[in-house]
């Protein structure tokens, strides 16, 4: 079995690279679209894009997370994620005792295994990029 897996990995590593130019993808005004509801009645998240089709072994997915005033969201990360606050504000804390009042321009790294609590007095919007497949948050 091990040799079969090794052969498959070797074949993938030697697969020909795409020929010709590789096009970028553009999402106009993506920040203005409200993501789908994911928890409680105030937490929204939606992937805008993913590299999953081009790199299924090591995909990254990116999109927007919005939290409105109400129930805090406690989330345990099963993947690595970076988040940039783009609108509003969040109060973000972890199990290690770190607490931050996050405002636009602040950047966070949430390592795999971290348990994070998000709250807001009004609303907050963040752009994230996570090391996971599309729609698996």
PDB file of C-alpha atoms in Angstrom:
ATOM      1  CA  UNK A   1       0.000   0.000   0.000  1.00  0.00           C
ATOM      2  CA  UNK A   2       2.783   2.412   0.906  1.00  0.00           C
ATOM      3  CA  UNK A   3       4.426   2.002  -2.477  1.00  0.00           C
ATOM      4  CA  UNK A   4       1.112   2.709  -4.239  1.00  0.00           C
ATOM      5  CA  UNK A   5       0.760   5.962  -2.309  1.00  0.00           C
ATOM      6  CA  UNK A   6       4.387   6.853  -3.034  1.00  0.00           C
ATOM      7  CA  UNK A   7       3.833   6.217  -6.755  1.00  0.00           C
ATOM      8  CA  UNK A   8       0.684   8.371  -6.747  1.00  0.00           C
ATOM      9  CA  UNK A   9       2.544  11.219  -5.033  1.00  0.00           C
ATOM     10  CA  UNK A  10       5.458  10.901  -7.450  1.00  0.00           C
ATOM     11  CA  UNK A  11       3.083  10.939 -10.433  1.00  0.00           C
ATOM     12  CA  UNK A  12       1.365  14.067  -9.098  1.00  0.00           C
ATOM     13  CA  UNK A  13       4.723  15.750  -8.496  1.00  0.00           C
ATOM     14  CA  UNK A  14       5.822  15.037 -12.055  1.00  0.00           C
ATOM     15  CA  UNK A  15       2.497  16.011 -13.655  1.00  0.00           C
ATOM     16  CA  UNK A  16       3.022  18.672 -16.302  1.00  0.00           C
ATOM     17  CA  UNK A  17       2.558  22.266 -15.193  1.00  0.00           C
ATOM     18  CA  UNK A  18      -0.193  24.248 -16.909  1.00  0.00           C
ATOM     19  CA  UNK A  19       0.915  25.578 -20.270  1.00  0.00           C
ATOM     20  CA  UNK A  20       0.365  29.201 -21.089  1.00  0.00           C
ATOM     21  CA  UNK A  21      -0.720  31.987 -18.784  1.00  0.00           C
ATOM     22  CA  UNK A  22      -2.675  31.247 -15.622  1.00  0.00           C
ATOM     23  CA  UNK A  23      -5.504  33.751 -15.192  1.00  0.00           C
ATOM     24  CA  UNK A  24      -6.331  35.618 -12.006  1.00  0.00           C
ATOM     25  CA  UNK A  25      -9.894  35.777 -10.696  1.00  0.00           C
ATOM     26  CA  UNK A  26     -11.618  39.045  -9.825  1.00  0.00           C
ATOM     27  CA  UNK A  27     -14.635  39.512  -7.526  1.00  0.00           C
ATOM     28  CA  UNK A  28     -16.041  43.031  -7.873  1.00  0.00           C
ATOM     29  CA  UNK A  29     -17.374  44.616  -4.656  1.00  0.00           C
ATOM     30  CA  UNK A  30     -17.240  41.272  -2.809  1.00  0.00           C
ATOM     31  CA  UNK A  31     -17.191  43.127   0.531  1.00  0.00           C
ATOM     32  CA  UNK A  32     -20.723  44.480  -0.088  1.00  0.00           C
ATOM     33  CA  UNK A  33     -22.412  41.037  -0.250  1.00  0.00           C
ATOM     34  CA  UNK A  34     -23.712  39.813   3.127  1.00  0.00           C
ATOM     35  CA  UNK A  35     -22.405  36.268   3.777  1.00  0.00           C
ATOM     36  CA  UNK A  36     -24.811  33.434   4.700  1.00  0.00           C
ATOM     37  CA  UNK A  37     -25.905  32.884   8.306  1.00  0.00           C
ATOM     38  CA  UNK A  38     -23.756  30.209  10.022  1.00  0.00           C
ATOM     39  CA  UNK A  39     -24.585  30.393  13.741  1.00  0.00           C
ATOM     40  CA  UNK A  40     -27.086  31.848  16.193  1.00  0.00           C
ATOM     41  CA  UNK A  41     -28.952  34.711  14.539  1.00  0.00           C
ATOM     42  CA  UNK A  42     -25.986  37.075  14.168  1.00  0.00           C
ATOM     43  CA  UNK A  43     -22.918  35.239  12.738  1.00  0.00           C
ATOM     44  CA  UNK A  44     -22.384  35.142   8.973  1.00  0.00           C
ATOM     45  CA  UNK A  45     -19.582  33.580   6.920  1.00  0.00           C
ATOM     46  CA  UNK A  46     -19.095  32.842   3.247  1.00  0.00           C
ATOM     47  CA  UNK A  47     -16.169  31.764   1.103  1.00  0.00           C
ATOM     48  CA  UNK A  48     -15.614  34.079  -1.842  1.00  0.00           C
ATOM     49  CA  UNK A  49     -12.888  31.995  -3.466  1.00  0.00           C
ATOM     50  CA  UNK A  50     -10.814  28.844  -3.034  1.00  0.00           C
ATOM     51  CA  UNK A  51      -7.750  27.255  -4.590  1.00  0.00           C
ATOM     52  CA  UNK A  52      -9.294  23.806  -4.036  1.00  0.00           C
ATOM     53  CA  UNK A  53      -9.731  22.965  -7.753  1.00  0.00           C
ATOM     54  CA  UNK A  54      -6.174  23.999  -8.646  1.00  0.00           C
ATOM     55  CA  UNK A  55      -4.499  22.593  -5.522  1.00  0.00           C
ATOM     56  CA  UNK A  56      -6.742  20.003  -3.818  1.00  0.00           C
ATOM     57  CA  UNK A  57      -3.938  18.743  -1.540  1.00  0.00           C
ATOM     58  CA  UNK A  58      -3.231  22.149   0.040  1.00  0.00           C
ATOM     59  CA  UNK A  59      -6.259  24.361  -0.567  1.00  0.00           C
ATOM     60  CA  UNK A  60      -6.770  27.837   0.819  1.00  0.00           C
ATOM     61  CA  UNK A  61     -10.155  29.524   0.994  1.00  0.00           C
ATOM     62  CA  UNK A  62     -10.948  33.180   1.524  1.00  0.00           C
ATOM     63  CA  UNK A  63     -14.044  35.228   2.203  1.00  0.00           C
ATOM     64  CA  UNK A  64     -15.842  37.405   4.698  1.00  0.00           C
ATOM     65  CA  UNK A  65     -16.983  36.888   8.284  1.00  0.00           C
ATOM     66  CA  UNK A  66     -19.591  39.239   9.761  1.00  0.00           C
ATOM     67  CA  UNK A  67     -20.803  39.322  13.351  1.00  0.00           C
ATOM     68  CA  UNK A  68     -23.672  41.510  14.483  1.00  0.00           C
ATOM     69  CA  UNK A  69     -24.554  42.521  18.043  1.00  0.00           C
ATOM     70  CA  UNK A  70     -25.920  39.587  20.021  1.00  0.00           C
ATOM     71  CA  UNK A  71     -24.680  36.122  20.934  1.00  0.00           C
ATOM     72  CA  UNK A  72     -20.866  35.742  21.067  1.00  0.00           C
ATOM     73  CA  UNK A  73     -19.410  33.215  18.633  1.00  0.00           C
ATOM     74  CA  UNK A  74     -16.963  30.703  20.112  1.00  0.00           C
ATOM     75  CA  UNK A  75     -15.041  28.939  17.351  1.00  0.00           C
ATOM     76  CA  UNK A  76     -12.353  26.253  17.512  1.00  0.00           C
ATOM     77  CA  UNK A  77     -10.074  26.363  14.479  1.00  0.00           C
ATOM     78  CA  UNK A  78      -9.306  23.025  12.802  1.00  0.00           C
ATOM     79  CA  UNK A  79      -7.056  24.825  10.279  1.00  0.00           C
ATOM     80  CA  UNK A  80      -4.749  27.887  10.194  1.00  0.00           C
ATOM     81  CA  UNK A  81      -6.382  31.221   9.361  1.00  0.00           C
ATOM     82  CA  UNK A  82      -5.442  34.865   8.878  1.00  0.00           C
ATOM     83  CA  UNK A  83      -8.089  37.566   9.333  1.00  0.00           C
ATOM     84  CA  UNK A  84      -8.040  41.305   8.540  1.00  0.00           C
ATOM     85  CA  UNK A  85     -10.681  43.529  10.117  1.00  0.00           C
ATOM     86  CA  UNK A  86     -12.216  45.666   7.359  1.00  0.00           C
ATOM     87  CA  UNK A  87     -15.276  47.331   8.979  1.00  0.00           C
ATOM     88  CA  UNK A  88     -16.761  47.880  12.420  1.00  0.00           C
ATOM     89  CA  UNK A  89     -15.088  46.274  15.409  1.00  0.00           C
ATOM     90  CA  UNK A  90     -14.764  42.998  17.295  1.00  0.00           C
ATOM     91  CA  UNK A  91     -13.712  42.066  20.789  1.00  0.00           C
ATOM     92  CA  UNK A  92     -11.620  38.935  20.272  1.00  0.00           C
ATOM     93  CA  UNK A  93     -10.244  36.665  22.989  1.00  0.00           C
ATOM     94  CA  UNK A  94      -8.539  33.275  23.203  1.00  0.00           C
ATOM     95  CA  UNK A  95      -8.158  30.574  25.858  1.00  0.00           C
ATOM     96  CA  UNK A  96      -4.642  31.808  26.658  1.00  0.00           C
ATOM     97  CA  UNK A  97      -6.134  34.986  28.141  1.00  0.00           C
ATOM     98  CA  UNK A  98      -5.368  37.359  25.243  1.00  0.00           C
ATOM     99  CA  UNK A  99      -8.047  40.005  24.589  1.00  0.00           C
ATOM    100  CA  UNK A 100      -8.069  42.573  21.783  1.00  0.00           C
ATOM    101  CA  UNK A 101     -10.518  45.267  20.693  1.00  0.00           C
ATOM    102  CA  UNK A 102     -10.072  44.864  16.931  1.00  0.00           C
ATOM    103  CA  UNK A 103     -10.661  47.700  14.455  1.00  0.00           C
ATOM    104  CA  UNK A 104     -10.179  48.091  10.677  1.00  0.00           C
ATOM    105  CA  UNK A 105      -6.614  47.362   9.644  1.00  0.00           C
ATOM    106  CA  UNK A 106      -5.891  44.922  12.486  1.00  0.00           C
ATOM    107  CA  UNK A 107      -4.566  41.514  11.393  1.00  0.00           C
ATOM    108  CA  UNK A 108      -4.896  38.224  13.285  1.00  0.00           C
ATOM    109  CA  UNK A 109      -3.388  34.756  12.930  1.00  0.00           C
ATOM    110  CA  UNK A 110      -5.490  31.968  14.436  1.00  0.00           C
ATOM    111  CA  UNK A 111      -3.413  28.769  14.612  1.00  0.00           C
ATOM    112  CA  UNK A 112      -4.975  25.370  14.150  1.00  0.00           C
ATOM    113  CA  UNK A 113      -6.322  24.265  17.559  1.00  0.00           C
ATOM    114  CA  UNK A 114      -7.006  27.756  18.906  1.00  0.00           C
ATOM    115  CA  UNK A 115     -10.406  28.458  20.466  1.00  0.00           C
ATOM    116  CA  UNK A 116     -11.475  32.044  19.802  1.00  0.00           C
ATOM    117  CA  UNK A 117     -14.424  34.075  21.104  1.00  0.00           C
ATOM    118  CA  UNK A 118     -15.786  36.889  18.925  1.00  0.00           C
ATOM    119  CA  UNK A 119     -18.153  39.578  20.238  1.00  0.00           C
ATOM    120  CA  UNK A 120     -19.165  43.045  19.055  1.00  0.00           C
ATOM    121  CA  UNK A 121     -21.128  46.019  20.404  1.00  0.00           C
ATOM    122  CA  UNK A 122     -22.513  46.812  16.922  1.00  0.00           C
ATOM    123  CA  UNK A 123     -21.037  44.765  14.051  1.00  0.00           C
ATOM    124  CA  UNK A 124     -17.713  43.695  12.649  1.00  0.00           C
ATOM    125  CA  UNK A 125     -16.608  42.503   9.220  1.00  0.00           C
ATOM    126  CA  UNK A 126     -13.387  40.614   8.600  1.00  0.00           C
ATOM    127  CA  UNK A 127     -11.718  39.196   5.497  1.00  0.00           C
ATOM    128  CA  UNK A 128     -10.117  35.799   6.110  1.00  0.00           C
ATOM    129  CA  UNK A 129      -7.856  33.360   4.324  1.00  0.00           C
ATOM    130  CA  UNK A 130      -7.766  29.850   5.767  1.00  0.00           C
ATOM    131  CA  UNK A 131      -5.846  26.682   4.985  1.00  0.00           C
ATOM    132  CA  UNK A 132      -8.927  24.549   4.259  1.00  0.00           C
ATOM    133  CA  UNK A 133     -11.250  23.448   1.468  1.00  0.00           C
ATOM    134  CA  UNK A 134     -14.131  25.639   0.326  1.00  0.00           C
ATOM    135  CA  UNK A 135     -17.177  25.799   2.623  1.00  0.00           C
ATOM    136  CA  UNK A 136     -15.642  23.611   5.382  1.00  0.00           C
ATOM    137  CA  UNK A 137     -15.446  26.214   8.172  1.00  0.00           C
TER     138      UNK A 137
END
